[in-house]
Amino acid sequence: MRINREIIYYAITIFLMTFAIRATNNMIGTTAPLLARYDLLFSNYLVGLLASLVTAVNLTSILFINARLPGSTRRLLFIISNALIIILLPMYSLANSLSIWLVSILTGFAYGVIMPNIMTSASIIGDQTTAERLLVLYTLALSTSLVVGPLFETYLLTRFGYRYVFLLFIPLAILSLALSFRVRFPPDPREPRIRIDSGRILRNKGLISAMLANSTYSIPFIVFTAFIAIYAQSIYHVSRYLAYFSFVPFFLTSFLTRLYLTIYIPRSLFRPMAISIVLTVIGITLLYASPNYAIFIASMAILGIPHGSTYPLSTLMISRGTSIEERNTANSYFSAFQGILGIVVPALFGVSADLIGIRLSMALLLVPVITVAIIFTRFYLNSGLEPFKPGIPSSH
């Protein structure tokens, strides 16, 4: 009973900390562009550049700092990074057009340390079955925070401005710091790591399929994170809280979709992926053509479905196309590729929005989505990964 109780306590710790971290992280990622655009009067280009800078620092922190440190050092840096977030939140509320760049750089660094380690900590307790249950709990906490957090911020924006929102998320950051001392880290391996052929993994059909599949959605999603509330205010002239509310139906349908995929794991990946691509095209088209705020909200609810399905389907492609020994390296390359998109896409969209307008720029997202979708379809159907063969090892 003592072991079971220990696991239950740790599961509660992981859930609460993941919820607090992701809710705060998402708030910063979606509210800092609004602060920059409407309080600091940044152009769309500068808003996009700010978002790109955060992602660049975040990716650098993950690849060149966190990934290379021993466990004891990573644990200390993990705790320090959680403490740093508490300091950065009031700095956002006081930020000017210069200091917001420094605050954003520090935020990108801190979350580059925090996010990978909280995910790892959810998978090292107990036997394989227990570890997988904790991972499911981790993903559930992520999805729950992305519904509750925007709902909470929508309420806050009915009463306060963007600067005050950062202050009102400090209690969640304090909770994260308090729980960070309880998070466990895996011991450093005593034996040298097995050498993995990186070139062979980069040519792996499962990895390439996953990169193409996820790009059909990650490109517009990266734009939505930084610009969708700005889009709502610019096009429909709604209040700031109604503009931010657009994240609520989006993340709600995403949560329900991932819940469904947790219960029912598809044998064929192409069919649900094709549905996701079609819904993405429909959602962006409706987003561009919507004559009023109500239809805009409906388009966001539609776009939440592929947000909930595309990433899990992509990870299954990696799982079904790689061996267990290759899995970690393949996932790292996959994450790095998404990070590169996160650096390039916001800045390009910001330039486009300033040159031709934010509405037409949103419609132009259909070009990369459809182009990548065609490439993915031709590649995946010739990859041999479809249909799923039960004998292939799978992470699920």
Tab-separated table of C-alpha atoms in Angstrom:
chain	number	residue	atom	x	y	z
A	1	MET	CA	0.000	0.000	0.000
A	2	ARG	CA	2.910	2.345	0.696
A	3	ILE	CA	4.176	2.001	-2.874
A	4	ASN	CA	0.694	2.534	-4.314
A	5	ARG	CA	0.183	5.594	-2.150
A	6	GLU	CA	3.565	6.948	-3.231
A	7	ILE	CA	2.629	6.541	-6.895
A	8	ILE	CA	-0.737	8.218	-6.333
A	9	TYR	CA	0.922	11.193	-4.622
A	10	TYR	CA	3.438	11.474	-7.454
A	11	ALA	CA	0.671	11.242	-10.059
A	12	ILE	CA	-1.146	14.130	-8.345
A	13	THR	CA	2.119	16.091	-8.315
A	14	ILE	CA	2.676	15.521	-12.037
A	15	PHE	CA	-0.912	16.442	-12.928
A	16	LEU	CA	-0.968	19.648	-10.878
A	17	MET	CA	2.474	20.773	-11.974
A	18	THR	CA	1.853	20.010	-15.656
A	19	PHE	CA	-1.460	21.861	-15.483
A	20	ALA	CA	0.124	24.910	-13.831
A	21	ILE	CA	3.158	24.988	-16.137
A	22	ARG	CA	1.246	24.573	-19.405
A	23	ALA	CA	-1.531	27.011	-18.429
A	24	THR	CA	1.054	29.677	-17.607
A	25	ASN	CA	3.178	28.881	-20.664
A	26	ASN	CA	0.154	29.105	-22.981
A	27	MET	CA	-0.975	32.356	-21.353
A	28	ILE	CA	2.426	33.941	-21.988
A	29	GLY	CA	2.600	32.620	-25.555
A	30	THR	CA	-0.834	33.981	-26.470
A	31	THR	CA	-0.923	37.180	-24.381
A	32	ALA	CA	2.595	38.554	-24.968
A	33	PRO	CA	1.794	39.139	-28.696
A	34	LEU	CA	-1.383	40.997	-27.675
A	35	LEU	CA	0.554	43.109	-25.170
A	36	ALA	CA	3.126	43.897	-27.854
A	37	ARG	CA	0.497	44.736	-30.499
A	38	TYR	CA	-1.989	46.798	-28.506
A	39	ASP	CA	-0.103	48.189	-25.492
A	40	LEU	CA	3.347	48.619	-27.033
A	41	LEU	CA	2.014	49.347	-30.556
A	42	PHE	CA	4.267	46.837	-32.329
A	43	SER	CA	3.686	46.207	-36.031
A	44	ASN	CA	2.567	42.717	-37.088
A	45	TYR	CA	6.107	42.071	-38.290
A	46	LEU	CA	7.575	42.841	-34.854
A	47	VAL	CA	4.926	40.692	-33.163
A	48	GLY	CA	5.898	37.789	-35.424
A	49	LEU	CA	9.595	38.418	-34.847
A	50	LEU	CA	9.039	38.394	-31.082
A	51	ALA	CA	7.271	35.018	-31.294
A	52	SER	CA	10.058	33.672	-33.527
A	53	LEU	CA	12.717	34.835	-31.069
A	54	VAL	CA	11.056	33.028	-28.151
A	55	THR	CA	10.938	29.787	-30.156
A	56	ALA	CA	14.564	30.147	-31.269
A	57	VAL	CA	15.802	30.587	-27.696
A	58	ASN	CA	13.517	27.775	-26.527
A	59	LEU	CA	14.908	25.366	-29.138
A	60	THR	CA	18.488	26.361	-28.330
A	61	SER	CA	17.834	25.770	-24.639
A	62	ILE	CA	16.397	22.311	-25.324
A	63	LEU	CA	19.061	21.095	-27.761
A	64	PHE	CA	22.272	22.664	-26.504
A	65	ILE	CA	21.747	23.123	-22.766
A	66	ASN	CA	19.114	20.813	-21.317
A	67	ALA	CA	19.990	17.799	-23.482
A	68	ARG	CA	23.679	17.931	-22.554
A	69	LEU	CA	23.514	18.374	-18.784
A	70	PRO	CA	23.746	15.569	-16.198
A	71	GLY	CA	20.633	14.759	-14.183
A	72	SER	CA	21.641	16.566	-10.976
A	73	THR	CA	22.435	19.785	-12.853
A	74	ARG	CA	19.226	19.576	-14.879
A	75	ARG	CA	17.211	19.191	-11.665
A	76	LEU	CA	18.781	22.343	-10.191
A	77	LEU	CA	18.249	24.277	-13.431
A	78	PHE	CA	14.661	22.997	-13.569
A	79	ILE	CA	13.934	24.464	-10.124
A	80	ILE	CA	15.722	27.739	-10.964
A	81	SER	CA	13.733	28.036	-14.220
A	82	ASN	CA	10.445	27.658	-12.343
A	83	ALA	CA	11.559	30.387	-9.946
A	84	LEU	CA	12.546	32.555	-12.921
A	85	ILE	CA	8.996	32.403	-14.304
A	86	ILE	CA	7.691	33.949	-11.065
A	87	ILE	CA	10.096	36.860	-11.606
A	88	LEU	CA	9.302	37.214	-15.313
A	89	LEU	CA	5.511	37.486	-14.942
A	90	PRO	CA	5.599	40.891	-13.172
A	91	MET	CA	8.323	41.958	-15.607
A	92	TYR	CA	5.850	41.369	-18.461
A	93	SER	CA	3.303	43.566	-16.698
A	94	LEU	CA	5.891	46.382	-16.518
A	95	ALA	CA	7.476	45.767	-19.919
A	96	ASN	CA	8.225	48.507	-22.429
A	97	SER	CA	9.120	48.201	-26.100
A	98	LEU	CA	12.728	47.310	-25.240
A	99	SER	CA	12.478	45.197	-22.085
A	100	ILE	CA	9.866	42.850	-23.576
A	101	TRP	CA	12.587	41.439	-25.843
A	102	LEU	CA	14.799	40.532	-22.856
A	103	VAL	CA	11.855	39.118	-20.895
A	104	SER	CA	10.830	36.994	-23.890
A	105	ILE	CA	14.367	35.636	-24.327
A	106	LEU	CA	14.485	34.588	-20.663
A	107	THR	CA	11.021	33.015	-20.974
A	108	GLY	CA	12.092	30.959	-23.984
A	109	PHE	CA	15.150	29.759	-22.081
A	110	ALA	CA	13.208	28.827	-18.947
A	111	TYR	CA	10.532	26.813	-20.737
A	112	GLY	CA	13.201	25.085	-22.823
A	113	VAL	CA	14.402	23.611	-19.526
A	114	ILE	CA	11.006	23.061	-17.886
A	115	MET	CA	8.885	21.388	-20.562
A	116	PRO	CA	11.146	18.447	-21.602
A	117	ASN	CA	11.929	17.567	-17.995
A	118	ILE	CA	8.333	17.514	-16.768
A	119	MET	CA	7.504	15.134	-19.625
A	120	THR	CA	10.446	12.885	-18.762
A	121	SER	CA	9.536	12.877	-15.072
A	122	ALA	CA	6.113	11.459	-15.939
A	123	SER	CA	7.627	8.331	-17.481
A	124	ILE	CA	10.169	7.054	-14.932
A	125	ILE	CA	8.027	5.900	-12.004
A	126	GLY	CA	7.008	2.294	-11.413
A	127	ASP	CA	6.769	-0.428	-14.043
A	128	GLN	CA	6.006	0.080	-17.742
A	129	THR	CA	2.248	0.054	-17.214
A	130	THR	CA	2.437	2.638	-14.430
A	131	ALA	CA	4.767	4.834	-16.475
A	132	GLU	CA	2.401	4.767	-19.457
A	133	ARG	CA	-0.553	5.661	-17.223
A	134	LEU	CA	1.394	8.630	-15.875
A	135	LEU	CA	2.161	9.716	-19.444
A	136	VAL	CA	-1.543	9.581	-20.268
A	137	LEU	CA	-2.200	11.640	-17.135
A	138	TYR	CA	0.466	14.095	-18.293
A	139	THR	CA	-1.201	14.558	-21.693
A	140	LEU	CA	-4.589	14.895	-19.989
A	141	ALA	CA	-3.196	17.669	-17.786
A	142	LEU	CA	-1.821	19.422	-20.884
A	143	SER	CA	-5.176	19.333	-22.659
A	144	THR	CA	-7.142	20.312	-19.553
A	145	SER	CA	-4.923	23.335	-18.947
A	146	LEU	CA	-5.498	24.500	-22.525
A	147	VAL	CA	-9.243	24.591	-21.906
A	148	VAL	CA	-9.308	25.986	-18.359
A	149	GLY	CA	-6.489	28.525	-18.889
A	150	PRO	CA	-8.123	30.410	-21.814
A	151	LEU	CA	-11.497	30.321	-20.032
A	152	PHE	CA	-9.892	31.879	-16.965
A	153	GLU	CA	-8.088	34.518	-19.038
A	154	THR	CA	-11.267	35.349	-20.982
A	155	TYR	CA	-12.918	36.108	-17.637
A	156	LEU	CA	-9.941	38.177	-16.495
A	157	LEU	CA	-10.000	40.250	-19.679
A	158	THR	CA	-13.572	41.328	-18.940
A	159	ARG	CA	-12.172	43.192	-15.929
A	160	PHE	CA	-8.463	43.822	-16.518
A	161	GLY	CA	-5.993	44.734	-19.267
A	162	TYR	CA	-3.304	42.497	-20.727
A	163	ARG	CA	-0.637	43.631	-18.253
A	164	TYR	CA	-2.661	42.543	-15.220
A	165	VAL	CA	-3.250	39.058	-16.634
A	166	PHE	CA	0.437	38.216	-16.155
A	167	LEU	CA	0.201	39.120	-12.479
A	168	LEU	CA	-2.889	36.992	-11.904
A	169	PHE	CA	-1.112	33.874	-13.164
A	170	ILE	CA	1.646	34.225	-10.555
A	171	PRO	CA	-0.129	31.837	-8.113
A	172	LEU	CA	0.121	29.064	-10.728
A	173	ALA	CA	3.820	29.801	-11.178
A	174	ILE	CA	4.306	29.635	-7.391
A	175	LEU	CA	2.538	26.257	-7.356
A	176	SER	CA	4.899	25.045	-10.102
A	177	LEU	CA	7.942	26.125	-8.095
A	178	ALA	CA	6.670	24.473	-4.902
A	179	LEU	CA	6.061	21.178	-6.697
A	180	SER	CA	9.315	21.315	-8.679
A	181	PHE	CA	11.252	20.123	-5.612
A	182	ARG	CA	9.267	16.858	-5.696
A	183	VAL	CA	9.889	16.068	-9.361
A	184	ARG	CA	12.185	13.101	-9.963
A	185	PHE	CA	14.889	12.892	-12.589
A	186	PRO	CA	16.227	9.705	-14.174
A	187	PRO	CA	19.758	8.676	-13.152
A	188	ASP	CA	22.513	9.293	-15.662
A	189	PRO	CA	23.425	6.142	-17.647
A	190	ARG	CA	26.551	4.373	-16.388
A	191	GLU	CA	27.270	2.738	-19.729
A	192	PRO	CA	28.095	4.651	-22.908
A	193	ARG	CA	25.132	5.283	-25.146
A	194	ILE	CA	24.567	3.085	-28.167
A	195	ARG	CA	25.627	4.950	-31.288
A	196	ILE	CA	22.646	5.725	-33.524
A	197	ASP	CA	22.997	6.281	-37.263
A	198	SER	CA	21.499	9.776	-37.510
A	199	GLY	CA	21.518	9.812	-41.291
A	200	ARG	CA	19.533	6.588	-41.458
A	201	ILE	CA	16.959	7.947	-38.998
A	202	LEU	CA	16.597	11.185	-40.968
A	203	ARG	CA	15.766	9.046	-44.005
A	204	ASN	CA	13.293	6.954	-42.016
A	205	LYS	CA	9.892	6.885	-43.724
A	206	GLY	CA	8.006	7.056	-40.442
A	207	LEU	CA	9.874	10.203	-39.373
A	208	ILE	CA	9.507	11.899	-42.769
A	209	SER	CA	5.800	11.024	-42.850
A	210	ALA	CA	5.355	12.472	-39.337
A	211	MET	CA	7.151	15.708	-40.247
A	212	LEU	CA	5.022	16.178	-43.360
A	213	ALA	CA	1.781	15.219	-41.604
A	214	ASN	CA	2.301	17.516	-38.640
A	215	SER	CA	3.394	20.400	-40.889
A	216	THR	CA	-0.051	20.433	-42.512
A	217	TYR	CA	-1.352	21.692	-39.209
A	218	SER	CA	1.572	23.091	-37.233
A	219	ILE	CA	2.127	25.884	-39.793
A	220	PRO	CA	-1.340	27.446	-39.280
A	221	PHE	CA	-1.341	26.615	-35.546
A	222	ILE	CA	1.894	28.546	-35.018
A	223	VAL	CA	0.189	31.531	-36.638
A	224	PHE	CA	-2.973	31.101	-34.547
A	225	THR	CA	-1.006	31.161	-31.294
A	226	ALA	CA	0.498	34.567	-32.002
A	227	PHE	CA	-2.112	36.218	-34.212
A	228	ILE	CA	-5.619	34.760	-33.900
A	229	ALA	CA	-6.787	37.138	-31.146
A	230	ILE	CA	-5.238	40.026	-33.082
A	231	TYR	CA	-7.137	38.770	-36.161
A	232	ALA	CA	-10.427	38.736	-34.231
A	233	GLN	CA	-9.972	42.300	-32.996
A	234	SER	CA	-8.766	43.596	-36.369
A	235	ILE	CA	-11.488	41.984	-38.513
A	236	TYR	CA	-14.551	41.839	-36.231
A	237	HIS	CA	-13.690	44.743	-33.897
A	238	VAL	CA	-14.718	42.754	-30.828
A	239	SER	CA	-13.542	43.443	-27.286
A	240	ARG	CA	-10.276	41.970	-26.069
A	241	TYR	CA	-12.008	39.265	-24.002
A	242	LEU	CA	-14.157	38.102	-26.934
A	243	ALA	CA	-11.064	38.054	-29.134
A	244	TYR	CA	-9.247	35.877	-26.611
A	245	PHE	CA	-12.304	33.652	-26.187
A	246	SER	CA	-11.557	32.250	-29.662
A	247	PHE	CA	-9.001	29.946	-28.005
A	248	VAL	CA	-11.717	28.288	-25.875
A	249	PRO	CA	-13.725	26.428	-28.567
A	250	PHE	CA	-10.453	25.691	-30.338
A	251	PHE	CA	-8.828	23.931	-27.388
A	252	LEU	CA	-12.109	22.357	-26.266
A	253	THR	CA	-12.615	20.435	-29.525
A	254	SER	CA	-8.891	19.627	-29.490
A	255	PHE	CA	-9.250	18.148	-25.997
A	256	LEU	CA	-12.285	16.055	-26.998
A	257	THR	CA	-10.479	14.799	-30.105
A	258	ARG	CA	-7.428	13.696	-28.134
A	259	LEU	CA	-9.654	12.058	-25.542
A	260	TYR	CA	-11.301	10.068	-28.342
A	261	LEU	CA	-7.915	9.047	-29.784
A	262	THR	CA	-6.782	7.947	-26.321
A	263	ILE	CA	-9.724	5.545	-26.145
A	264	TYR	CA	-9.699	4.489	-29.792
A	265	ILE	CA	-6.270	4.186	-31.436
A	266	PRO	CA	-6.774	3.920	-35.225
A	267	ARG	CA	-5.287	1.007	-37.147
A	268	SER	CA	-5.175	3.049	-40.349
A	269	LEU	CA	-3.456	6.405	-39.954
A	270	PHE	CA	-4.073	7.767	-43.430
A	271	ARG	CA	-7.855	8.005	-43.166
A	272	PRO	CA	-7.973	10.120	-39.957
A	273	MET	CA	-5.021	12.155	-41.258
A	274	ALA	CA	-6.877	12.866	-44.501
A	275	ILE	CA	-9.931	13.955	-42.490
A	276	SER	CA	-7.716	16.257	-40.417
A	277	ILE	CA	-6.265	17.871	-43.541
A	278	VAL	CA	-9.729	18.405	-45.054
A	279	LEU	CA	-10.958	19.973	-41.796
A	280	THR	CA	-7.899	22.233	-41.717
A	281	VAL	CA	-8.637	23.474	-45.244
A	282	ILE	CA	-12.335	23.961	-44.420
A	283	GLY	CA	-11.513	25.747	-41.163
A	284	ILE	CA	-9.007	28.182	-42.724
A	285	THR	CA	-11.351	28.876	-45.644
A	286	LEU	CA	-14.202	29.577	-43.245
A	287	LEU	CA	-11.880	31.690	-41.096
A	288	TYR	CA	-11.074	33.874	-44.106
A	289	ALA	CA	-14.620	34.063	-45.461
A	290	SER	CA	-16.530	34.381	-42.176
A	291	PRO	CA	-18.657	37.552	-42.273
A	292	ASN	CA	-19.138	37.783	-38.516
A	293	TYR	CA	-17.710	36.762	-35.168
A	294	ALA	CA	-20.129	33.831	-34.661
A	295	ILE	CA	-18.971	32.059	-37.825
A	296	PHE	CA	-15.380	32.880	-36.909
A	297	ILE	CA	-15.888	31.039	-33.593
A	298	ALA	CA	-17.388	28.078	-35.489
A	299	SER	CA	-14.281	27.980	-37.700
A	300	MET	CA	-12.066	27.907	-34.603
A	301	ALA	CA	-14.054	24.960	-33.224
A	302	ILE	CA	-13.533	23.114	-36.523
A	303	LEU	CA	-9.804	23.894	-36.521
A	304	GLY	CA	-9.497	22.487	-32.995
A	305	ILE	CA	-10.279	18.982	-34.297
A	306	PRO	CA	-7.154	18.638	-36.484
A	307	HIS	CA	-5.158	20.308	-33.714
A	308	GLY	CA	-6.221	17.461	-31.449
A	309	SER	CA	-5.586	14.694	-33.985
A	310	THR	CA	-2.592	15.613	-36.141
A	311	TYR	CA	0.124	15.530	-33.485
A	312	PRO	CA	-0.935	12.159	-31.974
A	313	LEU	CA	-1.226	10.658	-35.471
A	314	SER	CA	2.246	11.968	-36.312
A	315	THR	CA	3.761	10.408	-33.203
A	316	LEU	CA	2.139	7.086	-34.140
A	317	MET	CA	3.807	7.291	-37.551
A	318	ILE	CA	7.166	7.617	-35.821
A	319	SER	CA	6.291	4.806	-33.431
A	320	ARG	CA	5.268	2.450	-36.243
A	321	GLY	CA	8.194	3.342	-38.477
A	322	THR	CA	11.110	3.194	-36.022
A	323	SER	CA	12.627	0.684	-33.652
A	324	ILE	CA	12.622	1.309	-29.895
A	325	GLU	CA	16.356	2.117	-30.046
A	326	GLU	CA	15.757	4.758	-32.722
A	327	ARG	CA	12.646	6.235	-31.121
A	328	ASN	CA	14.236	8.880	-28.879
A	329	THR	CA	16.486	10.234	-31.638
A	330	ALA	CA	13.592	10.295	-34.114
A	331	ASN	CA	11.375	12.148	-31.628
A	332	SER	CA	14.167	14.652	-31.014
A	333	TYR	CA	14.521	15.371	-34.728
A	334	PHE	CA	10.756	15.659	-35.012
A	335	SER	CA	10.631	18.212	-32.180
A	336	ALA	CA	13.576	20.135	-33.631
A	337	PHE	CA	11.844	20.353	-37.018
A	338	GLN	CA	8.705	21.759	-35.398
A	339	GLY	CA	10.904	24.231	-33.543
A	340	ILE	CA	12.414	25.437	-36.827
A	341	LEU	CA	8.909	26.020	-38.192
A	342	GLY	CA	8.140	27.949	-35.007
A	343	ILE	CA	11.070	30.251	-35.727
A	344	VAL	CA	10.369	30.868	-39.415
A	345	VAL	CA	6.558	30.983	-39.672
A	346	PRO	CA	5.597	33.828	-37.249
A	347	ALA	CA	8.092	36.294	-38.712
A	348	LEU	CA	7.027	35.523	-42.295
A	349	PHE	CA	3.345	35.843	-41.396
A	350	GLY	CA	3.985	39.152	-39.639
A	351	VAL	CA	5.676	40.550	-42.758
A	352	SER	CA	2.799	39.306	-44.926
A	353	ALA	CA	0.173	40.808	-42.588
A	354	ASP	CA	1.833	44.231	-42.777
A	355	LEU	CA	2.179	44.067	-46.582
A	356	ILE	CA	-1.158	42.621	-47.744
A	357	GLY	CA	-3.315	42.592	-44.604
A	358	ILE	CA	-3.934	40.012	-41.916
A	359	ARG	CA	-7.115	38.587	-43.491
A	360	LEU	CA	-5.577	37.768	-46.864
A	361	SER	CA	-2.449	36.475	-45.118
A	362	MET	CA	-4.659	34.048	-43.197
A	363	ALA	CA	-6.118	32.776	-46.491
A	364	LEU	CA	-2.611	32.307	-47.920
A	365	LEU	CA	-1.971	29.688	-45.218
A	366	LEU	CA	-3.918	27.363	-47.503
A	367	VAL	CA	-0.980	27.348	-49.932
A	368	PRO	CA	1.571	25.592	-47.666
A	369	VAL	CA	-1.143	23.403	-46.097
A	370	ILE	CA	-2.382	22.036	-49.440
A	371	THR	CA	1.135	21.774	-50.906
A	372	VAL	CA	2.488	19.796	-47.949
A	373	ALA	CA	-0.694	17.688	-47.853
A	374	ILE	CA	-0.167	16.591	-51.465
A	375	ILE	CA	3.483	15.719	-50.778
A	376	PHE	CA	2.507	13.831	-47.608
A	377	THR	CA	-0.216	11.833	-49.383
A	378	ARG	CA	2.071	10.698	-52.200
A	379	PHE	CA	4.947	9.884	-49.840
A	380	TYR	CA	2.953	8.129	-47.132
A	381	LEU	CA	0.917	5.919	-49.446
A	382	ASN	CA	4.173	4.721	-51.017
A	383	SER	CA	6.008	4.320	-47.695
A	384	GLY	CA	4.736	0.863	-46.776
A	385	LEU	CA	3.542	2.120	-43.382
A	386	GLU	CA	-0.111	1.734	-44.341
A	387	PRO	CA	-1.934	-0.409	-43.313
A	388	PHE	CA	-0.678	-0.858	-39.774
A	389	LYS	CA	0.895	-4.244	-39.110
A	390	PRO	CA	0.348	-5.502	-35.532
A	391	GLY	CA	3.859	-6.990	-35.399
A	392	ILE	CA	5.591	-3.608	-35.568
A	393	PRO	CA	6.622	-2.289	-32.130
A	394	SER	CA	4.558	0.713	-31.113
A	395	SER	CA	4.855	3.190	-28.267
A	396	HIS	CA	1.111	3.023	-27.589
